[in-house]
Short mmCIF file of C-alpha atoms in Angstrom, two decimals:
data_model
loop_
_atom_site.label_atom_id
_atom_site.label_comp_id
_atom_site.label_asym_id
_atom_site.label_seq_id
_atom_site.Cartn_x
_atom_site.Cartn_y
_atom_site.Cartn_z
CA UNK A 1 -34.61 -37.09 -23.16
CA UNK A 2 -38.01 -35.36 -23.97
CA UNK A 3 -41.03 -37.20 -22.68
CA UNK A 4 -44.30 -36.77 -24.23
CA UNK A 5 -46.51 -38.15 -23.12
CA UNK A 6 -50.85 -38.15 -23.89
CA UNK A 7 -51.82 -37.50 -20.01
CA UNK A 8 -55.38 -36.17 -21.50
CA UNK A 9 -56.07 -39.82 -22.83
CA UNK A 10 -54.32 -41.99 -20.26
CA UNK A 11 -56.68 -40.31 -17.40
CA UNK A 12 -59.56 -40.53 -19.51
CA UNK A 13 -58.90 -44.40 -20.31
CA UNK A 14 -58.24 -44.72 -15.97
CA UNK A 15 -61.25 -43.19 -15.12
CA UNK A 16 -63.38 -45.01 -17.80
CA UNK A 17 -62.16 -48.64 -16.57
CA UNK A 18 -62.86 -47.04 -12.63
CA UNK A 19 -66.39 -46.46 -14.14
CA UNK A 20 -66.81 -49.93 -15.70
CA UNK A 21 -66.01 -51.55 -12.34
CA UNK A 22 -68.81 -49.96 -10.81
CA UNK A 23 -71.33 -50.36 -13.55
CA UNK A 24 -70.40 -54.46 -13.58
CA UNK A 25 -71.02 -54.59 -9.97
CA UNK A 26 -74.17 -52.47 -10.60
CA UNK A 27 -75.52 -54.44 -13.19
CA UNK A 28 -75.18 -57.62 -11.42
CA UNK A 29 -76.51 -56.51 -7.99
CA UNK A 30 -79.09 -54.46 -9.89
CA UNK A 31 -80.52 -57.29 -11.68
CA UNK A 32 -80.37 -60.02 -9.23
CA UNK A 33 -82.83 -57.60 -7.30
CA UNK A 34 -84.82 -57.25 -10.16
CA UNK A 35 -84.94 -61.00 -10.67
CA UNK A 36 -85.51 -62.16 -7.48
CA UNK A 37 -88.60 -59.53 -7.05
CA UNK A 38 -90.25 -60.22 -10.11
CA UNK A 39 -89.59 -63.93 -9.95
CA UNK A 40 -91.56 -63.55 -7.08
CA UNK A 41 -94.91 -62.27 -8.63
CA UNK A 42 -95.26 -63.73 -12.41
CA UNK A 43 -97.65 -63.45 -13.71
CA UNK A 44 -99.46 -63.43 -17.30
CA UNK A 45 -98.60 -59.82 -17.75
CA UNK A 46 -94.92 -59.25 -16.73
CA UNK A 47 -94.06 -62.92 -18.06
CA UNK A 48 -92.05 -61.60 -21.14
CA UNK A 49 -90.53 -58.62 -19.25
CA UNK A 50 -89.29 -61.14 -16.71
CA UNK A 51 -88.33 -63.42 -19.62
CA UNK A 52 -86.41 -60.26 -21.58
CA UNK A 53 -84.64 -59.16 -18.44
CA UNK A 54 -83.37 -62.95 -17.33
CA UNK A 55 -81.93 -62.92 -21.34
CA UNK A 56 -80.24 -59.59 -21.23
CA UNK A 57 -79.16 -59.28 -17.70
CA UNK A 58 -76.14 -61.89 -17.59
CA UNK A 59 -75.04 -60.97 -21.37
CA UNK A 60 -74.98 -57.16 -20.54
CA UNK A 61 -72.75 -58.41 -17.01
CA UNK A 62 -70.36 -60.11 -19.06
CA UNK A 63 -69.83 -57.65 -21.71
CA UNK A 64 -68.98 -54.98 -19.10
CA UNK A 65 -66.86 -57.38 -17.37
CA UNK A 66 -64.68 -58.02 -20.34
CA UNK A 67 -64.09 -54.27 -21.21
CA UNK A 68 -64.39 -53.42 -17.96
CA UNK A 69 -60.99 -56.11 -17.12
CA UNK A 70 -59.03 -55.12 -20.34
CA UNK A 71 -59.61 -51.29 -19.83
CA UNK A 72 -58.16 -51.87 -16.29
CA UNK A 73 -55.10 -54.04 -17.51
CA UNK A 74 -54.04 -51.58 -20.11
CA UNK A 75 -54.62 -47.94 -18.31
CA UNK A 76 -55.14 -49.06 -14.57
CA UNK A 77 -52.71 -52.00 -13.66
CA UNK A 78 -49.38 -51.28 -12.55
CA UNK A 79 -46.17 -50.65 -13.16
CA UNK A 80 -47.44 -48.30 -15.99
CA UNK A 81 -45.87 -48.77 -19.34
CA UNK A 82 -45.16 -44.86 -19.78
CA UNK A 83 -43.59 -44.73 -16.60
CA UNK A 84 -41.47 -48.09 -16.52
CA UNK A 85 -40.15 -47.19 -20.12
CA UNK A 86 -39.06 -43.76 -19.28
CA UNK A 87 -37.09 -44.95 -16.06
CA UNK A 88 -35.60 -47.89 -18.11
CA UNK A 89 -34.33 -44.89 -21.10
CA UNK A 90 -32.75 -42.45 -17.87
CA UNK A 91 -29.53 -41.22 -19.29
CA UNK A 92 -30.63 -41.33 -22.73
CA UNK A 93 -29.15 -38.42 -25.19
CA UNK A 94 -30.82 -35.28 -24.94
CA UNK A 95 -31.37 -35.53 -28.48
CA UNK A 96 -33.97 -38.33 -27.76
CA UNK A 97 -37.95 -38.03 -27.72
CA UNK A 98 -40.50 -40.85 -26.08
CA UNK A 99 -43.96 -40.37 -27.33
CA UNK A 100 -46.57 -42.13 -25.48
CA UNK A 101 -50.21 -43.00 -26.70
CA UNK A 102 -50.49 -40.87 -29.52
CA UNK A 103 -49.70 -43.26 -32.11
CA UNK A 104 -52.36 -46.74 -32.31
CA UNK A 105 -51.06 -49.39 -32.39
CA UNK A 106 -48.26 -48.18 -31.84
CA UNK A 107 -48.59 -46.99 -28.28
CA UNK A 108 -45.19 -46.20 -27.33
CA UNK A 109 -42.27 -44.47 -29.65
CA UNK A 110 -38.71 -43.64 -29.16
CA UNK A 111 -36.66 -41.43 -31.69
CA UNK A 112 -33.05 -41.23 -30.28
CA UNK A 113 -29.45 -40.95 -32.16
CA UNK A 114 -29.43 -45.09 -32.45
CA UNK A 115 -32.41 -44.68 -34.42
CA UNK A 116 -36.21 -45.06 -34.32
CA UNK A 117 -38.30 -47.56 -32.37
CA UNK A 118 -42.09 -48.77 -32.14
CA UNK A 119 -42.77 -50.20 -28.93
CA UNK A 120 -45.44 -52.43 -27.47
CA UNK A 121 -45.85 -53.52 -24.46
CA UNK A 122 -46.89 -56.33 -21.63
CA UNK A 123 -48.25 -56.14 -18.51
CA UNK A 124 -48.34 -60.04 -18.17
CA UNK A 125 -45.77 -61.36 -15.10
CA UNK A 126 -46.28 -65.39 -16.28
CA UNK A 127 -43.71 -67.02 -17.95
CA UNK A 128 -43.13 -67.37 -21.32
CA UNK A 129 -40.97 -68.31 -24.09
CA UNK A 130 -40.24 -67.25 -27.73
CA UNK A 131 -38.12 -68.92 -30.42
CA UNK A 132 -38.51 -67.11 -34.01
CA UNK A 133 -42.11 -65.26 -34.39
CA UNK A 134 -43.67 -67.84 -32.25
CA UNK A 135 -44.48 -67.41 -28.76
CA UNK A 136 -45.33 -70.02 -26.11
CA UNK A 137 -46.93 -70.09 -22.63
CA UNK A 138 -45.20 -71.91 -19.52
CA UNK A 139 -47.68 -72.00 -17.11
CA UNK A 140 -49.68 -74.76 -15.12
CA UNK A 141 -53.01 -76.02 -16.19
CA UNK A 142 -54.78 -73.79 -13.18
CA UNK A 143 -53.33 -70.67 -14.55
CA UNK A 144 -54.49 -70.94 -17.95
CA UNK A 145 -57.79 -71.44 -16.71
CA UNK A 146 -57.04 -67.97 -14.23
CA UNK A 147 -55.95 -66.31 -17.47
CA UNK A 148 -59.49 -66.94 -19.30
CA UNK A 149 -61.30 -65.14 -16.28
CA UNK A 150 -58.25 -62.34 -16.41
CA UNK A 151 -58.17 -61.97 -20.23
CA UNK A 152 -54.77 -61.51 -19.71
CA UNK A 153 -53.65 -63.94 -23.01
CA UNK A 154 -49.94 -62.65 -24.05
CA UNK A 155 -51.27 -62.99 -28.07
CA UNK A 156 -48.61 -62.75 -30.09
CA UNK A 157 -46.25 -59.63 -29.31
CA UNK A 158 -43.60 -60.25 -32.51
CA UNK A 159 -46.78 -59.76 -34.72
CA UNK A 160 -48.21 -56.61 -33.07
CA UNK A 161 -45.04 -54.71 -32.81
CA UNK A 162 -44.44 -54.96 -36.76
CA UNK A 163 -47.89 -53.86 -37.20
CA UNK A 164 -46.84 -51.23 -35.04
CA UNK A 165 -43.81 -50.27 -36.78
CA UNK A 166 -45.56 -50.65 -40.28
CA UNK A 167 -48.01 -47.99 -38.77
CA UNK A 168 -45.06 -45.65 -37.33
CA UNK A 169 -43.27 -46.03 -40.95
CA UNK A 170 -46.19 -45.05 -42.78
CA UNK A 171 -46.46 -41.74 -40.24
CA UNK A 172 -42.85 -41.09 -41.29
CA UNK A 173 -42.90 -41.65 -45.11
CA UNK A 174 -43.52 -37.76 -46.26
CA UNK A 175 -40.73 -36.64 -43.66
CA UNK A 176 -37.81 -39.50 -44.15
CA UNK A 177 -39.09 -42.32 -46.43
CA UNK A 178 -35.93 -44.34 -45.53
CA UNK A 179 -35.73 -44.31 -42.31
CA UNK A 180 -36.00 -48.04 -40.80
CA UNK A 181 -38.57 -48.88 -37.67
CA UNK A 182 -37.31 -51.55 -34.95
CA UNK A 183 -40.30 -53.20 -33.69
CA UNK A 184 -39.47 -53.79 -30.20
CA UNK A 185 -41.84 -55.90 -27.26
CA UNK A 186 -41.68 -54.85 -23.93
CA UNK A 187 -42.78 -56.64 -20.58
CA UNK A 188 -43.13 -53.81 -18.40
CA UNK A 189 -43.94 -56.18 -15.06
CA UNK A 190 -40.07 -56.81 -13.26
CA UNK A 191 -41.41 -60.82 -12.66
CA UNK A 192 -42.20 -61.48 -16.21
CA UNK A 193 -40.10 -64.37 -17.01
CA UNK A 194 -39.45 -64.91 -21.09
CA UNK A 195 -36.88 -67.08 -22.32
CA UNK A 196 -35.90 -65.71 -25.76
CA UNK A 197 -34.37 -67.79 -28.18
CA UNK A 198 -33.69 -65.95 -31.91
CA UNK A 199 -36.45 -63.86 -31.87
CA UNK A 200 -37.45 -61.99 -34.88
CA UNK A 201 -38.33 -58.92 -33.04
CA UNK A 202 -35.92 -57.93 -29.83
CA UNK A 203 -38.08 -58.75 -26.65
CA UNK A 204 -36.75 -56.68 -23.79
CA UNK A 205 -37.22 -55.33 -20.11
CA UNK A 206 -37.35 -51.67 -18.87
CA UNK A 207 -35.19 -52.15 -15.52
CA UNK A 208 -33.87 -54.85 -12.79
CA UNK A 209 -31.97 -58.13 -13.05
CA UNK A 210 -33.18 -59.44 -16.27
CA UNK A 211 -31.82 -58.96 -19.42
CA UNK A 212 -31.88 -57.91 -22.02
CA UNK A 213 -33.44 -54.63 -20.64
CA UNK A 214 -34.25 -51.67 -23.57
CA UNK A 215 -30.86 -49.89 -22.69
CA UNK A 216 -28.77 -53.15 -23.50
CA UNK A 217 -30.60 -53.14 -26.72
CA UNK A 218 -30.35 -49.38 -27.79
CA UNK A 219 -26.59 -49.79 -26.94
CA UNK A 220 -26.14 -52.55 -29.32
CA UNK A 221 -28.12 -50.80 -31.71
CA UNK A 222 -26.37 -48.09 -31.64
CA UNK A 223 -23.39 -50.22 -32.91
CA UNK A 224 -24.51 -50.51 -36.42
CA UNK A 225 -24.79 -46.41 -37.15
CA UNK A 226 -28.25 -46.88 -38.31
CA UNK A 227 -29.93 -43.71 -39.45
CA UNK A 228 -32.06 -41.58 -37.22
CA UNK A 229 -34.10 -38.16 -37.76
CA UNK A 230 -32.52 -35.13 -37.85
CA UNK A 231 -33.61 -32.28 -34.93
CA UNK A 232 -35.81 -31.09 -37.90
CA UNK A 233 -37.95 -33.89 -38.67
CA UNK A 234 -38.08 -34.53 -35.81
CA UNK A 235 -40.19 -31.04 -34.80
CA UNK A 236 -42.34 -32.59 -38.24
CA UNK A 237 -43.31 -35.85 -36.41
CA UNK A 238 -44.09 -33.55 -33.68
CA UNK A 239 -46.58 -31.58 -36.28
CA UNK A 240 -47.90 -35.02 -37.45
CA UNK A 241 -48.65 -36.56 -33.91
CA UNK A 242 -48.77 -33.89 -31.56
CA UNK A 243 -51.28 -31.40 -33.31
CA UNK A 244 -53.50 -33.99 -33.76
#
């Protein structure tokens, strides 16, 4: 199987959340300094400057805390998606292509003989459960509290991996306008626990003990002869994505 994979943008995205965690703790230590020496001293002139920075300081801290959390859960936090994907796929036909981060939303792609897939993933490691389209948290009270400070919501994965597939579909209209996209979700973390029940959109795992992991799936797939892209357009999904 041929990995490609956007290294340029993953490091980019790492180094940008590293940034972010230094620039939240900078902010915070910055303007509790700032605070606490001009609370000192007000006076009639630096009233309003004292007044601005109180207003802006806590704001600007939370704001960099947010982006600063989700840019580490999607490019920092491990086991990485690229990574945990590819070793799930080992043994895959050589015929087969994973593209990573070069399609949004649609982060991760797999063309391979049993057809094409749009993947998304989740780093969560909760438990959860899924019957139809709808999705369902099984934790304690205490952790969905955690999971407001860790912005670390599951959302609903069914919904963003059609979105993602409606995205990869339009990318492959000009080359093979009837080729179908499986929208697939992926939990990426070995101690997510999902119990799936119908779901409209195969939920799966890369590796270990749980099942179904993505090779069960592709196998079963693979069962129906669905149509894939030829070695040709494949090379013009390469021209699409790859040049860009």
């Amino acid at each position: 199987m041929r990995v490609e994979t956007n290294e340029r943008l993953a490091h980019r995205n790492r180094q940008i959340a590293q940034y972010l965690f230094f620039v939240t703790f900078g902010v915070l230590i910055l303007g509790l300094f700032f605070l606490n020496t001009q609370t000192s001293s007000v006076t009639q002139d630096n009233v309003l400057i004292v007044t601005l920075a109180q207003t802006a300081i806590l704001p600007l801290a939370f704001i960099t805390t947010i982006i600063s959390v989700r840019m580490t859960n999607l490019w920092v936090r491990q086991p990485r998606p690229e990574v945990a994907i590819r070793e799930g796929l080992k043994g895959l036909s050589n015929k087969s292509v994973l593209y990573n981060y070069y399609t949004f939303p649609a982060r991760h792609v797999l063309i391979c003989p049993q057809g094409v897939f749009a993947m998304v993933t989740r780093f969560q490691d909760d438990a959860y459960a899924v019957e139809g389209e709808h999705w369902h948290t099984r934790k304690s009270a205490i952790s969905r509290v955690l999971s407001i400070f860790r912005f670390d919501n599951v959302g609903n994965p069914s919904a963003d991996a059609i979105r993602a597939a409606d995205h990869v579909k339009k990318l492959l209209t000009p080359i093979a306008p009837n080729i179908e996209v499986q929208p697939v979700v992926v939990f990426v973390d070995p101690k997510a626990d999902v119990t799936i029940t119908d779901p409209t959109v195969p939920v799966v795992y890369p590796l270990g003990k749980r099942s179904p992991t993505i090779k069960d799936m592709i196998r079963d797939i693979g069962r129906e002869n669905r149509p894939t892209l030829t070695p040709e357009q494949i090379a013009e999904f390469d021209e699409i994505i790859l040049k860009r």
